[in-house]
Amino acid sequence: MTDPIWLGFDFGGTKLTAVSLRVADVADAPSGWLGQRRTFSPPDGDAHFDIDNMIQMGSALATGYVVQGIGVSFGGPVDFDSGTVLLSHHVPGWEQMPLQQRLEDAFNAPVRIDNDANVAALGEWRFGAGRGCDHLLYVTVSTGVGGGWVLNKRPFRGHGGLAGEIGHTVVDPNGPPCLCGKRGCVERLASGPYMAQDLARRMGIPATAMSGKQVADLANGGHADAIAVLDRGAWALGVGLGNAANLINPERILLGGGVTKSGERWWNGVQQALAQTTLPEVTVDLLPAQFGDDAPLWGAIALMLVDETAV
Ligand SMILES: [Zn+2]
């Protein structure tokens, strides 16, 4: 067997997933992976440990095949053009790491690397709920709020690769302080941990006793404080999305991440704030993303399929 395959990696900080897909299978919407492996980083791990791990997992998946290319989704800032990881917020040793070069040397195949939000957006656009659309905004709402753009059927990274940071756009300048140093960011109001923290404070219980999922469960069960917190989160996200829609005019917005499982009340709240924020002439479809946690893996494969030389 010497079939050509793509390899895809998703490095989230504590978890590393590797997948393979036959190049021939990419043409007709693939239903699953040829191979898949997953490991967890030890608490005392570092970048070198993780890179060795990537090479081992990739080599195991590639046994008996020819690697045509490798896409990597990295949970942290990446310089796409040079293939360099700038840093990881979770694991030491990643500062200015030339990961693309390391993997190209190991596998003797072309490698592309981008941050997880950009890659997930690309995965949904190429294989998921964003198919057939020219201009897409993908936003994940979970422990944080991040986003990625596909514009004119290509990833849009911006100067420095930071386009899509919708989580730290401000929707309430007088709102509560966010970790980033500003007030009233979308992430500060709409992310799972922050909603949980706000509800715990209202209820006078320790923040550790509450989760984002519990906020949604309590709200959907009629708990007044939980409703206030969940509704405010949905409102904040909808305003942020509406501002983004007014600015860039995407055709479709996809929402993924754990908070999007909060139920109909939450979705209606987001939709309503979005509609109130966009100009009447600005229309955009708001839909759930298709892949959940697998979006960065599909995007890692899609990274290799984009013609980066096209204008
Ligand atoms: Zn912020």
Short mmCIF file of C-alpha atoms and ligand atoms in Angstrom, two decimals:
data_model
loop_
_atom_site.label_atom_id
_atom_site.label_comp_id
_atom_site.label_asym_id
_atom_site.label_seq_id
_atom_site.Cartn_x
_atom_site.Cartn_y
_atom_site.Cartn_z
CA MET A 1 0.00 0.00 0.00
CA THR A 2 1.49 3.30 -1.06
CA ASP A 3 -1.68 5.40 -1.26
CA PRO A 4 -1.01 9.08 -0.65
CA ILE A 5 -2.54 10.45 2.56
CA TRP A 6 -2.96 13.78 4.34
CA LEU A 7 -2.08 14.01 8.00
CA GLY A 8 -3.88 16.44 10.31
CA PHE A 9 -2.90 17.44 13.85
CA ASP A 10 -4.88 19.29 16.49
CA PHE A 11 -2.73 20.48 19.38
CA GLY A 12 -4.90 22.07 22.03
CA GLY A 13 -2.40 22.46 24.84
CA THR A 14 -3.19 19.42 26.93
CA LYS A 15 -4.53 17.13 24.21
CA LEU A 16 -2.97 16.10 20.92
CA THR A 17 -5.01 14.41 18.18
CA ALA A 18 -3.65 13.12 14.88
CA VAL A 19 -5.71 11.89 11.93
CA SER A 20 -5.06 10.56 8.46
CA LEU A 21 -7.21 10.72 5.35
CA ARG A 22 -6.63 9.22 1.91
CA VAL A 23 -6.01 11.98 -0.64
CA ALA A 24 -8.36 10.14 -3.01
CA ASP A 25 -11.17 10.28 -0.41
CA VAL A 26 -11.12 14.06 -0.04
CA ALA A 27 -12.98 14.70 -3.30
CA ASP A 28 -16.29 13.16 -2.16
CA ALA A 29 -17.18 14.51 1.30
CA PRO A 30 -15.33 12.02 3.53
CA SER A 31 -17.40 10.51 6.31
CA GLY A 32 -14.56 9.81 8.71
CA TRP A 33 -10.85 9.31 9.21
CA LEU A 34 -8.64 6.60 7.80
CA GLY A 35 -6.79 6.56 11.11
CA GLN A 36 -6.93 8.50 14.37
CA ARG A 37 -4.74 8.71 17.50
CA ARG A 38 -5.03 10.79 20.65
CA THR A 39 -2.74 11.44 23.59
CA PHE A 40 -2.70 13.76 26.56
CA SER A 41 0.27 15.90 27.53
CA PRO A 42 1.72 15.19 30.98
CA PRO A 43 1.53 18.13 33.43
CA ASP A 44 5.33 18.55 33.27
CA GLY A 45 5.52 18.29 29.46
CA ASP A 46 7.17 20.82 27.19
CA ALA A 47 7.29 21.66 23.48
CA HIS A 48 10.00 19.12 22.70
CA PHE A 49 8.01 16.34 24.32
CA ASP A 50 4.92 17.35 22.33
CA ILE A 51 6.81 17.55 19.02
CA ASP A 52 8.33 14.09 19.56
CA ASN A 53 4.82 12.88 20.31
CA MET A 54 3.46 14.42 17.09
CA ILE A 55 6.20 12.77 15.06
CA GLN A 56 5.55 9.37 16.68
CA MET A 57 1.78 9.55 16.21
CA GLY A 58 2.10 10.79 12.63
CA SER A 59 4.65 8.11 11.77
CA ALA A 60 2.36 5.40 13.13
CA LEU A 61 -0.56 6.67 11.01
CA ALA A 62 1.67 6.98 7.94
CA THR A 63 3.03 3.43 8.05
CA GLY A 64 2.30 1.84 4.68
CA TYR A 65 1.29 5.14 3.06
CA VAL A 66 2.96 8.16 1.45
CA VAL A 67 2.43 11.46 3.27
CA GLN A 68 1.42 14.11 0.73
CA GLY A 69 1.09 16.97 3.20
CA ILE A 70 0.43 17.84 6.84
CA GLY A 71 -1.89 20.46 8.33
CA VAL A 72 -1.63 21.55 11.95
CA SER A 73 -4.16 23.35 14.14
CA PHE A 74 -2.36 24.95 17.07
CA GLY A 75 -4.10 26.27 20.19
CA GLY A 76 -2.16 29.52 20.38
CA PRO A 77 -0.79 32.32 18.21
CA VAL A 78 1.01 31.22 15.04
CA ASP A 79 2.83 33.09 12.27
CA PHE A 80 1.35 31.30 9.26
CA ASP A 81 3.84 32.59 6.67
CA SER A 82 6.94 31.38 8.51
CA GLY A 83 5.24 28.33 10.07
CA THR A 84 6.38 29.44 13.51
CA VAL A 85 4.47 28.96 16.76
CA LEU A 86 4.74 32.22 18.73
CA LEU A 87 3.86 30.70 22.11
CA SER A 88 1.51 28.38 23.98
CA HIS A 89 -0.48 29.64 26.96
CA HIS A 90 -0.50 26.10 28.36
CA VAL A 91 2.84 24.43 27.65
CA PRO A 92 6.37 25.89 28.09
CA GLY A 93 9.02 25.90 25.38
CA TRP A 94 6.88 26.83 22.36
CA GLU A 95 8.20 30.41 22.07
CA GLN A 96 9.25 31.07 18.44
CA MET A 97 9.21 27.34 17.66
CA PRO A 98 9.70 26.60 13.92
CA LEU A 99 7.16 23.77 14.02
CA GLN A 100 6.60 23.72 10.25
CA GLN A 101 10.31 23.14 9.63
CA ARG A 102 10.55 20.48 12.34
CA LEU A 103 7.66 18.48 10.85
CA GLU A 104 8.84 18.96 7.25
CA ASP A 105 12.23 17.57 8.24
CA ALA A 106 10.62 14.62 10.02
CA PHE A 107 8.10 13.66 7.32
CA ASN A 108 9.73 15.03 4.16
CA ALA A 109 6.39 16.56 3.12
CA PRO A 110 4.93 20.09 3.00
CA VAL A 111 3.43 21.36 6.27
CA ARG A 112 1.07 24.26 7.05
CA ILE A 113 0.27 25.55 10.52
CA ASP A 114 -2.34 28.01 11.75
CA ASN A 115 -4.15 28.85 14.98
CA ASP A 116 -7.15 26.74 15.97
CA ALA A 117 -9.86 29.34 15.33
CA ASN A 118 -8.68 30.06 11.78
CA VAL A 119 -8.30 26.34 11.11
CA ALA A 120 -11.72 25.44 12.52
CA ALA A 121 -13.31 28.12 10.34
CA LEU A 122 -11.62 26.62 7.31
CA GLY A 123 -12.73 23.09 8.28
CA GLU A 124 -16.37 24.10 8.57
CA TRP A 125 -16.14 26.04 5.30
CA ARG A 126 -14.55 23.20 3.30
CA PHE A 127 -16.30 20.16 4.82
CA GLY A 128 -19.05 21.28 7.21
CA ALA A 129 -21.86 23.79 7.70
CA GLY A 130 -20.02 26.49 5.74
CA ARG A 131 -19.86 24.60 2.46
CA GLY A 132 -20.72 26.57 -0.68
CA CYS A 133 -20.37 29.94 1.01
CA ASP A 134 -17.97 32.70 -0.16
CA HIS A 135 -17.75 34.74 3.05
CA LEU A 136 -17.95 33.00 6.42
CA LEU A 137 -17.43 33.91 10.07
CA TYR A 138 -16.95 30.96 12.43
CA VAL A 139 -17.12 31.59 16.18
CA THR A 140 -16.50 29.12 18.98
CA VAL A 141 -18.14 29.89 22.33
CA SER A 142 -16.79 27.73 25.12
CA THR A 143 -14.16 28.48 27.80
CA GLY A 144 -13.21 31.41 25.59
CA VAL A 145 -14.76 33.07 22.55
CA GLY A 146 -12.66 32.91 19.38
CA GLY A 147 -13.35 33.30 15.70
CA GLY A 148 -11.98 32.85 12.23
CA TRP A 149 -12.84 34.25 8.82
CA VAL A 150 -13.02 32.72 5.37
CA LEU A 151 -13.37 35.59 2.90
CA ASN A 152 -13.50 35.19 -0.87
CA LYS A 153 -13.17 31.42 -0.26
CA ARG A 154 -9.81 31.88 1.48
CA PRO A 155 -8.69 32.16 5.10
CA PHE A 156 -8.41 35.80 6.14
CA ARG A 157 -5.73 36.12 8.84
CA GLY A 158 -5.12 39.87 8.97
CA HIS A 159 -1.84 41.58 9.76
CA GLY A 160 -0.21 39.37 12.38
CA GLY A 161 -2.72 36.52 12.12
CA LEU A 162 -5.12 37.93 14.72
CA ALA A 163 -8.22 38.56 12.59
CA GLY A 164 -11.35 37.07 14.11
CA GLU A 165 -10.69 37.93 17.78
CA ILE A 166 -14.37 38.67 18.29
CA GLY A 167 -14.14 37.53 21.92
CA HIS A 168 -12.32 40.71 22.85
CA THR A 169 -14.47 43.16 20.96
CA VAL A 170 -16.22 45.40 23.51
CA VAL A 171 -20.01 45.43 23.66
CA ASP A 172 -20.36 47.14 27.07
CA PRO A 173 -17.56 49.63 27.86
CA ASN A 174 -18.89 49.96 31.41
CA GLY A 175 -19.20 46.20 31.88
CA PRO A 176 -17.19 43.91 34.16
CA PRO A 177 -13.38 43.70 33.70
CA CYS A 178 -12.03 41.01 31.35
CA LEU A 179 -8.72 39.15 31.73
CA CYS A 180 -7.44 41.04 28.67
CA GLY A 181 -7.58 44.32 30.61
CA LYS A 182 -10.67 45.82 28.98
CA ARG A 183 -14.28 45.87 30.15
CA GLY A 184 -17.41 44.28 28.75
CA CYS A 185 -15.77 42.12 26.07
CA VAL A 186 -17.94 39.51 24.35
CA GLU A 187 -15.90 36.77 26.03
CA ARG A 188 -16.27 38.39 29.45
CA LEU A 189 -20.06 38.23 29.15
CA ALA A 190 -20.72 35.20 26.93
CA SER A 191 -18.10 32.51 27.72
CA GLY A 192 -19.04 29.54 29.90
CA PRO A 193 -16.62 30.16 32.81
CA TYR A 194 -17.44 33.89 33.03
CA MET A 195 -21.21 33.24 33.00
CA ALA A 196 -20.68 30.62 35.70
CA GLN A 197 -18.61 33.06 37.77
CA ASP A 198 -21.26 35.77 37.47
CA LEU A 199 -24.10 33.46 38.46
CA ALA A 200 -22.12 32.05 41.40
CA ARG A 201 -21.55 35.60 42.65
CA ARG A 202 -25.26 36.43 42.36
CA MET A 203 -26.13 33.26 44.28
CA GLY A 204 -23.42 33.79 46.90
CA ILE A 205 -21.70 30.47 46.25
CA PRO A 206 -18.06 29.74 45.30
CA ALA A 207 -17.28 30.16 41.59
CA THR A 208 -15.90 26.62 41.51
CA ALA A 209 -19.36 25.30 42.38
CA MET A 210 -20.83 26.47 39.06
CA SER A 211 -20.20 25.59 35.40
CA GLY A 212 -21.36 27.12 32.15
CA LYS A 213 -23.55 24.09 31.51
CA GLN A 214 -25.23 24.51 34.90
CA VAL A 215 -26.00 28.15 34.08
CA ALA A 216 -27.88 26.97 30.99
CA ASP A 217 -29.62 24.11 32.84
CA LEU A 218 -30.77 26.43 35.64
CA ALA A 219 -31.92 29.10 33.17
CA ASN A 220 -33.86 26.60 31.11
CA GLY A 221 -35.45 25.38 34.37
CA GLY A 222 -36.69 28.91 35.15
CA HIS A 223 -34.05 30.13 37.65
CA ALA A 224 -34.31 33.96 37.49
CA ASP A 225 -30.65 34.79 38.15
CA ALA A 226 -29.48 32.14 35.69
CA ILE A 227 -31.86 33.53 33.07
CA ALA A 228 -30.42 37.02 33.58
CA VAL A 229 -26.85 35.77 33.17
CA LEU A 230 -27.57 33.53 30.18
CA ASP A 231 -29.65 36.19 28.44
CA ARG A 232 -26.90 38.76 28.93
CA GLY A 233 -24.35 36.35 27.46
CA ALA A 234 -26.53 35.68 24.43
CA TRP A 235 -27.14 39.43 24.02
CA ALA A 236 -23.41 40.22 24.20
CA LEU A 237 -22.55 37.59 21.61
CA GLY A 238 -25.36 38.73 19.30
CA VAL A 239 -24.20 42.36 19.48
CA GLY A 240 -20.61 41.30 18.75
CA LEU A 241 -21.73 39.22 15.79
CA GLY A 242 -23.94 42.05 14.54
CA ASN A 243 -21.04 44.51 14.65
CA ALA A 244 -18.87 42.02 12.75
CA ALA A 245 -21.66 41.51 10.19
CA ASN A 246 -22.04 45.26 9.64
CA LEU A 247 -18.29 45.59 9.14
CA ILE A 248 -17.53 42.64 6.86
CA ASN A 249 -20.96 41.51 5.55
CA PRO A 250 -20.46 37.72 5.75
CA GLU A 251 -22.98 35.43 4.12
CA ARG A 252 -23.09 32.98 7.03
CA ILE A 253 -22.09 32.91 10.70
CA LEU A 254 -21.48 29.51 12.30
CA LEU A 255 -21.41 29.00 16.06
CA GLY A 256 -19.61 26.08 17.71
CA GLY A 257 -18.43 25.24 21.24
CA GLY A 258 -20.07 24.02 24.42
CA VAL A 259 -22.10 27.16 25.16
CA THR A 260 -24.01 26.68 21.89
CA LYS A 261 -25.62 23.64 23.56
CA SER A 262 -27.46 26.02 25.92
CA GLY A 263 -30.82 25.52 24.23
CA GLU A 264 -33.46 27.43 22.30
CA ARG A 265 -33.66 30.37 24.68
CA TRP A 266 -29.95 31.12 24.20
CA TRP A 267 -30.09 30.75 20.39
CA ASN A 268 -33.14 33.02 20.21
CA GLY A 269 -31.35 35.61 22.35
CA VAL A 270 -28.28 35.58 20.10
CA GLN A 271 -30.43 35.80 16.96
CA GLN A 272 -32.48 38.66 18.35
CA ALA A 273 -29.46 40.76 19.39
CA LEU A 274 -27.83 40.03 16.04
CA ALA A 275 -30.94 41.21 14.16
CA GLN A 276 -31.19 44.36 16.30
CA THR A 277 -27.52 45.21 15.72
CA THR A 278 -27.22 44.67 11.98
CA LEU A 279 -28.42 47.28 9.55
CA PRO A 280 -31.77 46.32 7.97
CA GLU A 281 -30.02 45.77 4.62
CA VAL A 282 -27.38 43.48 6.14
CA THR A 283 -28.58 39.89 6.04
CA VAL A 284 -26.67 36.92 7.42
CA ASP A 285 -27.57 33.32 8.22
CA LEU A 286 -26.78 32.19 11.77
CA LEU A 287 -26.31 28.43 12.02
CA PRO A 288 -24.77 25.82 14.33
CA ALA A 289 -21.36 24.52 13.27
CA GLN A 290 -21.31 20.89 12.19
CA PHE A 291 -18.17 19.35 13.62
CA GLY A 292 -17.86 20.26 17.29
CA ASP A 293 -14.42 19.32 18.61
CA ASP A 294 -13.39 17.86 15.24
CA ALA A 295 -13.57 21.18 13.36
CA PRO A 296 -9.81 21.90 13.79
CA LEU A 297 -8.94 18.42 12.44
CA TRP A 298 -11.06 18.90 9.32
CA GLY A 299 -9.55 22.34 9.02
CA ALA A 300 -6.02 20.93 9.29
CA ILE A 301 -6.76 18.82 6.21
CA ALA A 302 -8.44 21.81 4.51
CA LEU A 303 -5.31 23.92 5.15
CA MET A 304 -3.46 21.72 2.70
CA LEU A 305 -6.20 22.08 0.05
CA VAL A 306 -6.27 25.89 -0.10
CA ASP A 307 -4.36 27.38 -3.02
CA GLU A 308 -2.28 29.94 -1.11
CA THR A 309 -0.80 31.29 -4.33
CA ALA A 310 -4.23 32.29 -5.73
CA VAL A 311 -5.15 35.97 -5.51
ZN ZN B 1 -11.34 40.84 26.80
#
